[in-house]
XYZ file of C-alpha atoms in Angstrom:
527
model
C 300.862 50.017 187.584
C 299.998 46.926 185.164
C 300.251 49.129 181.979
C 303.758 49.576 182.780
C 304.577 46.025 183.740
C 307.099 45.005 181.279
C 306.701 48.380 179.699
C 311.039 47.750 178.549
C 309.429 44.189 176.037
C 306.351 46.519 174.561
C 306.516 47.491 170.986
C 307.435 51.092 170.281
C 303.639 51.814 169.276
C 302.222 50.246 172.489
C 304.541 52.134 174.429
C 303.487 55.034 173.248
C 300.357 54.369 173.646
C 300.620 53.447 177.605
C 301.830 56.861 178.057
C 299.879 59.140 176.534
C 296.745 57.208 178.334
C 298.698 58.173 181.184
C 299.635 61.759 180.946
C 295.907 62.137 179.617
C 294.634 60.345 182.812
C 297.596 61.511 185.245
C 297.121 59.075 187.225
C 299.109 58.888 189.942
C 299.455 55.209 190.259
C 301.981 56.128 187.610
C 304.029 57.702 189.690
C 306.340 54.575 190.494
C 306.742 53.470 187.135
C 307.782 56.744 185.101
C 309.673 57.725 187.530
C 311.804 54.683 187.104
C 311.468 54.767 183.406
C 312.934 58.079 183.965
C 316.139 57.185 186.110
C 316.865 54.398 183.950
C 315.401 54.864 180.816
C 314.613 53.121 177.745
C 317.208 54.350 175.324
C 315.019 55.732 172.490
C 314.761 58.877 172.134
C 310.970 59.683 171.865
C 309.676 57.628 174.344
C 312.803 58.788 176.539
C 310.947 62.217 176.495
C 307.082 61.523 176.063
C 308.650 59.651 179.853
C 309.147 62.659 180.754
C 305.797 64.326 179.543
C 304.028 61.514 181.257
C 305.624 62.428 184.071
C 305.020 66.167 184.029
C 301.041 64.936 183.656
C 300.662 62.712 186.627
C 303.127 65.636 189.237
C 300.879 68.423 187.556
C 297.821 67.225 190.237
C 299.270 65.777 192.523
C 301.575 68.900 194.659
C 302.609 66.985 197.498
C 304.531 64.777 195.219
C 306.205 67.531 193.696
C 307.046 69.016 196.724
C 308.551 65.755 197.697
C 310.350 65.227 194.468
C 313.072 68.056 194.855
C 314.927 66.708 198.219
C 314.706 63.753 195.740
C 318.695 61.893 195.173
C 318.181 61.803 191.589
C 319.481 64.966 189.656
C 316.787 64.755 186.452
C 313.923 63.944 188.744
C 314.927 66.839 191.168
C 314.501 69.289 188.590
C 311.354 68.385 186.933
C 309.454 68.330 189.715
C 311.715 72.604 190.203
C 309.337 73.177 186.906
C 306.180 71.580 187.952
C 306.486 73.759 190.674
C 306.940 76.752 188.732
C 304.647 75.570 185.414
C 301.086 74.879 187.847
C 302.441 77.870 190.257
C 302.494 75.064 193.225
C 302.301 77.530 196.519
C 302.692 75.086 199.337
C 306.604 74.209 196.946
C 307.806 77.691 197.309
C 309.365 77.709 200.740
C 311.113 74.258 200.097
C 312.291 76.168 197.139
C 313.745 79.301 198.634
C 315.521 76.601 200.985
C 316.606 75.107 197.459
C 317.650 78.345 196.443
C 319.329 79.779 199.415
C 322.172 76.422 199.146
C 322.463 76.526 195.932
C 325.932 76.828 194.062
C 325.291 75.837 190.262
C 324.226 79.100 188.114
C 321.731 76.654 185.783
C 320.421 75.073 188.627
C 319.313 78.151 190.880
C 318.334 80.368 187.442
C 315.431 77.280 187.727
C 314.962 77.652 191.237
C 314.230 81.729 190.956
C 312.690 81.671 187.350
C 309.587 78.596 189.453
C 309.543 80.946 192.573
C 308.450 83.482 189.970
C 306.043 81.733 188.274
C 304.716 80.713 191.632
C 304.627 84.290 192.896
C 304.214 83.573 196.805
C 305.833 86.237 199.243
C 306.880 83.739 200.767
C 310.598 84.490 198.603
C 310.352 87.563 198.447
C 313.928 87.648 200.929
C 315.322 85.538 197.920
C 314.847 87.846 195.246
C 316.521 90.678 197.516
C 319.315 88.488 198.038
C 320.080 87.815 194.846
C 319.374 91.229 193.676
C 322.861 91.750 192.765
C 324.471 89.020 192.078
C 326.925 88.955 189.835
C 325.077 87.296 186.842
C 323.141 89.789 184.736
C 320.568 86.731 184.546
C 319.894 86.320 187.639
C 319.319 89.672 188.926
C 316.823 90.266 185.599
C 315.198 87.129 186.989
C 315.271 88.363 190.286
C 313.905 92.030 188.733
C 311.295 90.232 187.137
C 309.731 88.900 190.295
C 309.717 91.596 192.364
C 308.052 93.650 189.787
C 305.440 91.233 189.178
C 305.089 90.160 193.574
C 304.714 94.887 193.964
C 307.364 94.538 196.386
C 308.077 98.034 198.144
C 311.216 97.288 198.848
C 313.095 97.683 195.345
C 311.909 101.093 194.414
C 314.210 102.696 194.917
C 316.913 100.552 194.090
C 314.869 100.045 190.192
C 315.180 103.175 190.181
C 318.620 103.675 190.536
C 319.031 100.326 188.330
C 317.892 103.578 185.735
C 319.799 106.374 186.720
C 322.823 104.781 186.915
C 322.624 103.201 183.301
C 322.853 106.745 182.390
C 326.392 106.631 183.230
C 329.239 108.065 180.344
C 331.040 104.230 180.698
C 327.250 102.569 180.347
C 324.542 104.388 178.617
C 325.998 103.517 174.854
C 324.901 99.433 175.313
C 321.471 98.369 177.553
C 321.861 95.362 179.730
C 319.334 93.282 180.065
C 319.285 94.220 183.880
C 317.836 98.420 182.846
C 315.369 96.718 180.210
C 314.059 94.629 183.104
C 314.023 97.399 185.965
C 311.684 99.173 183.689
C 309.285 96.973 182.927
C 309.551 96.158 186.952
C 308.490 99.503 188.018
C 306.215 99.382 185.173
C 304.331 96.891 187.203
C 304.115 98.951 189.993
C 301.118 101.235 188.493
C 301.681 103.557 190.571
C 302.348 107.289 190.978
C 305.504 107.693 191.469
C 307.185 104.739 189.548
C 304.601 106.425 186.231
C 306.276 109.647 187.044
C 310.265 108.413 187.219
C 310.012 106.374 183.896
C 308.149 109.597 182.383
C 311.328 111.603 183.524
C 313.309 108.857 181.958
C 311.814 108.981 178.727
C 315.009 110.568 177.366
C 316.518 108.702 178.205
C 320.602 108.455 177.489
C 320.149 105.188 175.331
C 317.633 105.234 172.359
C 316.418 101.580 173.515
C 315.709 101.805 177.119
C 313.704 105.190 176.000
C 312.124 102.525 172.987
C 311.217 100.149 176.705
C 310.237 103.030 178.111
C 307.623 104.552 175.768
C 306.681 100.981 174.789
C 306.237 100.209 179.128
C 303.960 103.518 179.397
C 301.758 102.739 176.714
C 301.012 100.274 178.093
C 300.095 101.586 181.307
C 297.612 103.131 179.514
C 294.960 106.565 180.674
C 296.953 106.261 183.848
C 300.117 107.690 182.817
C 298.137 111.250 180.849
C 298.283 113.210 183.661
C 302.563 112.705 184.390
C 302.959 112.292 180.229
C 301.380 115.750 180.325
C 303.014 118.047 183.271
C 306.364 117.630 180.862
C 304.966 120.485 178.542
C 305.605 123.002 182.468
C 308.681 121.828 183.262
C 310.237 119.336 180.582
C 313.133 120.526 177.402
C 312.418 119.526 174.147
C 312.921 116.766 173.795
C 310.850 115.283 176.152
C 308.804 116.843 175.148
C 308.847 115.662 171.688
C 308.745 112.670 172.814
C 305.847 112.147 175.863
C 303.737 114.040 172.407
C 304.557 110.610 170.782
C 303.524 108.157 173.740
C 300.185 110.370 173.975
C 299.217 110.238 170.719
C 299.546 106.252 170.855
C 297.780 106.632 173.561
C 294.521 107.750 172.372
C 292.906 109.645 175.591
C 290.449 112.873 175.199
C 292.188 114.045 178.274
C 295.081 113.697 176.499
C 294.577 115.560 173.259
C 292.585 118.082 175.736
C 296.057 118.850 177.158
C 297.878 118.678 174.294
C 295.836 121.484 172.299
C 296.178 123.772 176.236
C 299.765 123.356 176.353
C 299.553 124.209 172.258
C 297.123 127.644 173.366
C 299.736 128.367 176.247
C 302.424 128.514 173.963
C 304.020 125.984 175.052
C 304.693 123.728 171.887
C 306.005 126.326 170.258
C 309.511 124.541 168.911
C 308.750 123.696 165.517
C 309.547 120.167 167.062
C 307.485 120.105 169.043
C 303.801 121.659 166.950
C 305.310 118.301 164.543
C 304.803 115.989 167.595
C 301.872 117.505 168.727
C 300.148 117.692 165.860
C 300.894 114.135 164.902
C 299.171 113.026 168.116
C 296.696 114.649 167.792
C 295.295 113.119 164.354
C 295.970 109.977 166.207
C 293.853 110.803 168.720
C 291.237 112.497 166.939
C 288.749 114.559 169.215
C 287.102 117.380 168.633
C 289.016 120.018 170.373
C 292.188 117.805 168.618
C 290.556 118.332 165.088
C 290.079 121.487 165.810
C 293.969 122.956 166.609
C 294.437 120.889 163.341
C 292.255 122.401 161.040
C 294.081 126.144 162.315
C 296.929 124.336 161.941
C 296.584 124.439 157.942
C 298.164 127.776 157.776
C 301.503 126.381 159.199
C 304.002 126.992 156.486
C 306.715 124.580 157.283
C 306.553 121.448 154.838
C 307.074 119.096 156.866
C 304.700 120.276 159.721
C 302.096 120.699 156.857
C 302.171 117.116 156.399
C 301.318 116.613 160.000
C 298.939 118.184 159.903
C 297.139 116.659 156.755
C 298.044 113.229 157.554
C 296.513 113.911 161.046
C 293.144 115.289 159.219
C 292.822 112.612 156.504
C 292.137 110.353 159.781
C 289.655 112.498 160.728
C 287.663 114.010 157.157
C 284.600 116.313 157.777
C 282.344 118.442 156.041
C 283.602 121.869 158.079
C 287.096 120.761 157.619
C 287.421 120.721 153.524
C 284.978 123.402 152.778
C 287.721 125.650 155.041
C 290.628 123.786 153.465
C 289.415 123.898 149.806
C 288.813 127.584 150.346
C 291.931 128.108 151.433
C 293.741 125.851 147.952
C 291.495 127.976 146.174
C 292.997 131.278 146.670
C 295.925 130.471 144.240
C 298.536 131.443 146.231
C 301.649 130.380 147.939
C 299.754 128.394 150.742
C 297.384 127.446 148.142
C 300.137 125.466 146.542
C 301.770 124.098 149.818
C 298.061 122.375 150.747
C 297.871 120.745 147.433
C 300.751 118.954 147.633
C 300.515 118.924 150.649
C 297.649 116.316 150.206
C 299.309 115.090 147.138
C 302.900 113.559 148.989
C 300.622 112.401 152.251
C 298.182 110.801 149.648
C 295.421 111.582 151.605
C 293.126 110.118 149.275
C 289.851 110.641 151.579
C 290.664 114.222 151.534
C 291.309 114.766 147.336
C 288.262 112.836 146.749
C 285.508 115.483 149.213
C 287.921 118.019 147.812
C 287.648 116.684 143.729
C 283.681 118.131 144.106
C 285.003 121.465 143.915
C 286.178 122.328 140.709
C 288.974 125.328 141.827
C 290.221 122.630 144.207
C 290.242 119.822 141.577
C 292.223 121.708 139.312
C 295.021 122.538 142.197
C 295.439 119.448 143.626
C 295.709 118.378 139.729
C 298.654 119.865 139.084
C 300.228 118.827 142.613
C 299.569 115.811 140.994
C 300.799 116.464 137.477
C 304.073 117.403 138.872
C 305.184 114.416 140.906
C 307.856 111.998 140.250
C 306.366 109.147 141.947
C 305.124 106.537 140.077
C 303.792 104.995 143.296
C 301.336 108.043 144.225
C 300.018 108.785 140.564
C 299.391 104.994 140.508
C 297.692 105.410 143.422
C 295.382 109.053 142.482
C 294.077 107.026 138.850
C 293.196 104.528 141.082
C 290.634 106.590 142.972
C 290.213 108.703 139.863
C 289.400 105.517 137.888
C 286.818 104.625 141.092
C 285.522 108.492 141.184
C 284.350 108.010 137.073
C 283.084 111.059 134.923
C 283.973 112.996 132.188
C 286.036 115.010 133.903
C 287.216 112.236 136.554
C 288.653 110.485 132.203
C 290.734 113.506 130.972
C 292.747 114.186 134.726
C 293.439 110.536 134.196
C 295.015 111.633 130.652
C 296.970 114.532 132.066
C 298.811 112.158 134.242
C 302.751 110.651 133.040
C 303.554 107.610 132.359
C 306.858 107.058 135.273
C 308.727 103.584 136.053
C 310.666 103.225 138.185
C 314.035 104.572 138.911
C 317.173 101.973 139.225
C 318.123 103.648 142.177
C 316.507 102.568 144.796
C 316.993 104.033 148.728
C 314.748 102.879 151.363
C 313.337 105.151 154.965
C 312.204 104.135 158.452
C 310.704 106.192 160.195
C 307.218 105.577 163.256
C 305.934 109.261 161.112
C 303.511 109.240 158.147
C 304.370 112.937 156.967
C 307.770 112.203 158.081
C 307.989 109.416 155.608
C 305.897 111.473 153.017
C 309.020 113.584 153.174
C 311.493 111.433 152.737
C 309.593 109.932 149.406
C 308.893 113.366 147.920
C 312.852 113.810 148.653
C 313.313 110.766 147.987
C 311.877 111.026 143.373
C 312.935 114.373 143.404
C 316.427 112.624 143.715
C 315.107 109.999 141.650
C 315.471 107.496 143.808
C 312.824 104.553 144.259
C 311.933 105.208 148.079
C 310.974 101.647 150.305
C 309.619 103.262 153.714
C 309.955 100.882 156.332
C 307.742 102.040 160.052
C 310.640 101.222 161.949
C 313.661 99.279 161.312
C 312.521 95.707 161.143
C 310.474 96.351 158.527
C 313.276 98.232 157.123
C 315.459 95.396 157.360
C 312.828 93.115 156.777
C 314.045 94.315 152.687
C 317.449 93.684 153.063
C 316.467 90.443 154.211
C 314.103 89.663 151.181
C 316.968 90.693 148.896
C 316.541 93.968 147.709
C 319.382 96.185 147.023
C 319.518 100.224 148.311
C 322.258 102.732 147.301
C 321.698 105.079 150.275
C 319.709 104.426 153.390
C 317.690 107.336 156.208
C 316.279 106.399 159.474
C 315.204 107.402 162.123
C 316.798 107.266 165.616
C 313.793 106.547 168.348
C 311.214 104.604 166.755
C 308.890 101.470 167.745
C 310.370 96.942 167.751
C 313.596 98.271 166.363
C 315.331 101.890 166.718
C 316.922 103.000 164.494
C 320.133 102.824 165.943
C 319.298 99.177 166.391
C 318.899 98.937 162.080
C 322.083 100.320 161.438
C 324.014 97.859 163.789
C 322.293 94.926 161.908
C 323.311 96.611 158.458
C 326.268 97.343 158.822
C 326.476 93.863 160.059
C 325.268 92.399 157.596
C 328.133 91.289 154.549
C 328.704 93.860 151.676
C 326.559 96.353 153.543
C 329.736 97.728 155.550
C 329.501 100.700 153.336
C 326.251 101.489 152.429
C 325.463 104.826 152.872
C 323.387 105.505 156.178
C 322.035 109.418 157.043
C 320.362 108.967 160.991
C 317.414 111.729 161.190
C 316.697 112.743 164.586
C 315.739 115.755 166.403
C 318.817 114.700 169.182
C 320.569 117.712 170.052
C 322.896 116.224 172.674
C 326.671 115.610 170.798
C 326.491 112.063 172.893
C 323.388 110.349 170.508
C 325.748 111.650 167.452
C 328.305 109.749 169.124
C 326.614 106.953 169.074
C 325.014 107.370 166.513
C 329.123 107.706 163.947
C 330.168 104.486 166.441
C 327.232 102.831 165.215
C 328.479 102.856 161.478
C 326.251 105.579 160.457
C 327.305 108.334 158.195
C 326.134 111.626 158.113
C 323.773 112.950 160.866
C 321.016 115.545 159.684
C 318.664 117.187 163.157
C 315.305 118.439 162.746
C 313.403 120.886 161.477
C 315.536 120.909 158.274
C 314.572 121.768 155.134
C 314.146 119.330 151.865
C 317.095 120.847 150.176
C 319.111 120.559 153.562
C 318.651 116.714 153.660
C 318.918 116.799 149.218
C 322.541 118.534 150.155
C 323.235 115.478 152.750
C 322.019 112.798 150.348
C 323.190 113.516 147.497
C 327.177 113.969 149.425
C 327.236 110.806 150.894
C 326.832 109.389 147.982
C 328.346 111.542 145.575
């Protein structure tokens, strides 16, 4: 090609211009010259890199040349053609790539070939993917699992199931390996009753990271898994019901909400932890039946459950609910005190605003607010009162205490808003400045930002980064080897407690618990 004549003798900027023009035009006439430059590099890193990019562009529109290049004697060009075949999903390259995979002994090269075949996603490659499912290299196995899932290979379903079952073996469940992770994702791609039912059955996998992956996979699956999740309330144990309710809440599906209410009415959610999870889920979904169930939940006396009820209602304020809540708070009995404290602890500013119009309810709420030891809560409601305005609001603002942040700091991580509210109330009562996070990643961000804590409290099951992973990261951070960590969870199995202890948890407290129990545990580990 004339443009590449005497290329090596040209100025640097001219060389760049020429290669950019070839990349844009994808002119096949440039292929021989580019190939020569690839096999005999100029020696300038920038130019040599641009040669590869130009070759990639030219090959992208010349499928026959890509297929021919798969058998080229030059390793660099051969690998480039392998990658281009996958990048542009060149179907006619599938069979030659399968032939290469059958004889390839270099693991890195084999991985390149399988990756391209996976991207092409042609049934021609099914036998080779099945063959390497048993390969000793975990990454090659994973590539094949992913490809077979993408191709929805029916012969592989049982193999994927067995991989997940075997990952719960006593000598394996403590670690989530990449093949288990990929097997879960692969089963989810089938989106069939069989595979979804299996994943729902494994919601309470022994490994918390696998639980998180299964939860995420079911949420991505969507409404299709609602019937399977609801069936857990008839056949599952407490832990499975809690996790099923969590997934249904994140799915925000009306049928899921109706099913949760039905389970509640049939007495299938009598356990405290299950009831708490159902209320949280109904708050996320927000159907009429769900809101009615939450309004009925205003009679709950357990603090954490009541926080879940109020937190759910805060998202779905309506006149009927406000009227009921106002009547209950004006009663001035023990339950009225619990409700007023719950509104404040939950930072339910919407409910507060609506109730403030009624004198008796407003007085009860102000008593609870004045009694708060949390500077952040005081400031948040002070801002709301300023916005409401008027003589009464101004007088109430004057009643608010002037609080300063504590010298002691505590970090709490939980994906439940109501649980975070309880942690916040407990920690401020104990004189800590609380830092709240909805998952392990958010919690660790505080640490990376330089915050120093006297104690960490974490849930085990959370999205994005679970409690076990958070504990591992904290314990591997210089200076945090001995910081007290309390893990709060619904787990009841001894194996889960053993996992927490091995990861570096200082103390383990199981729901349901009273605030005083957690206070005692905090005092114990920080003494």
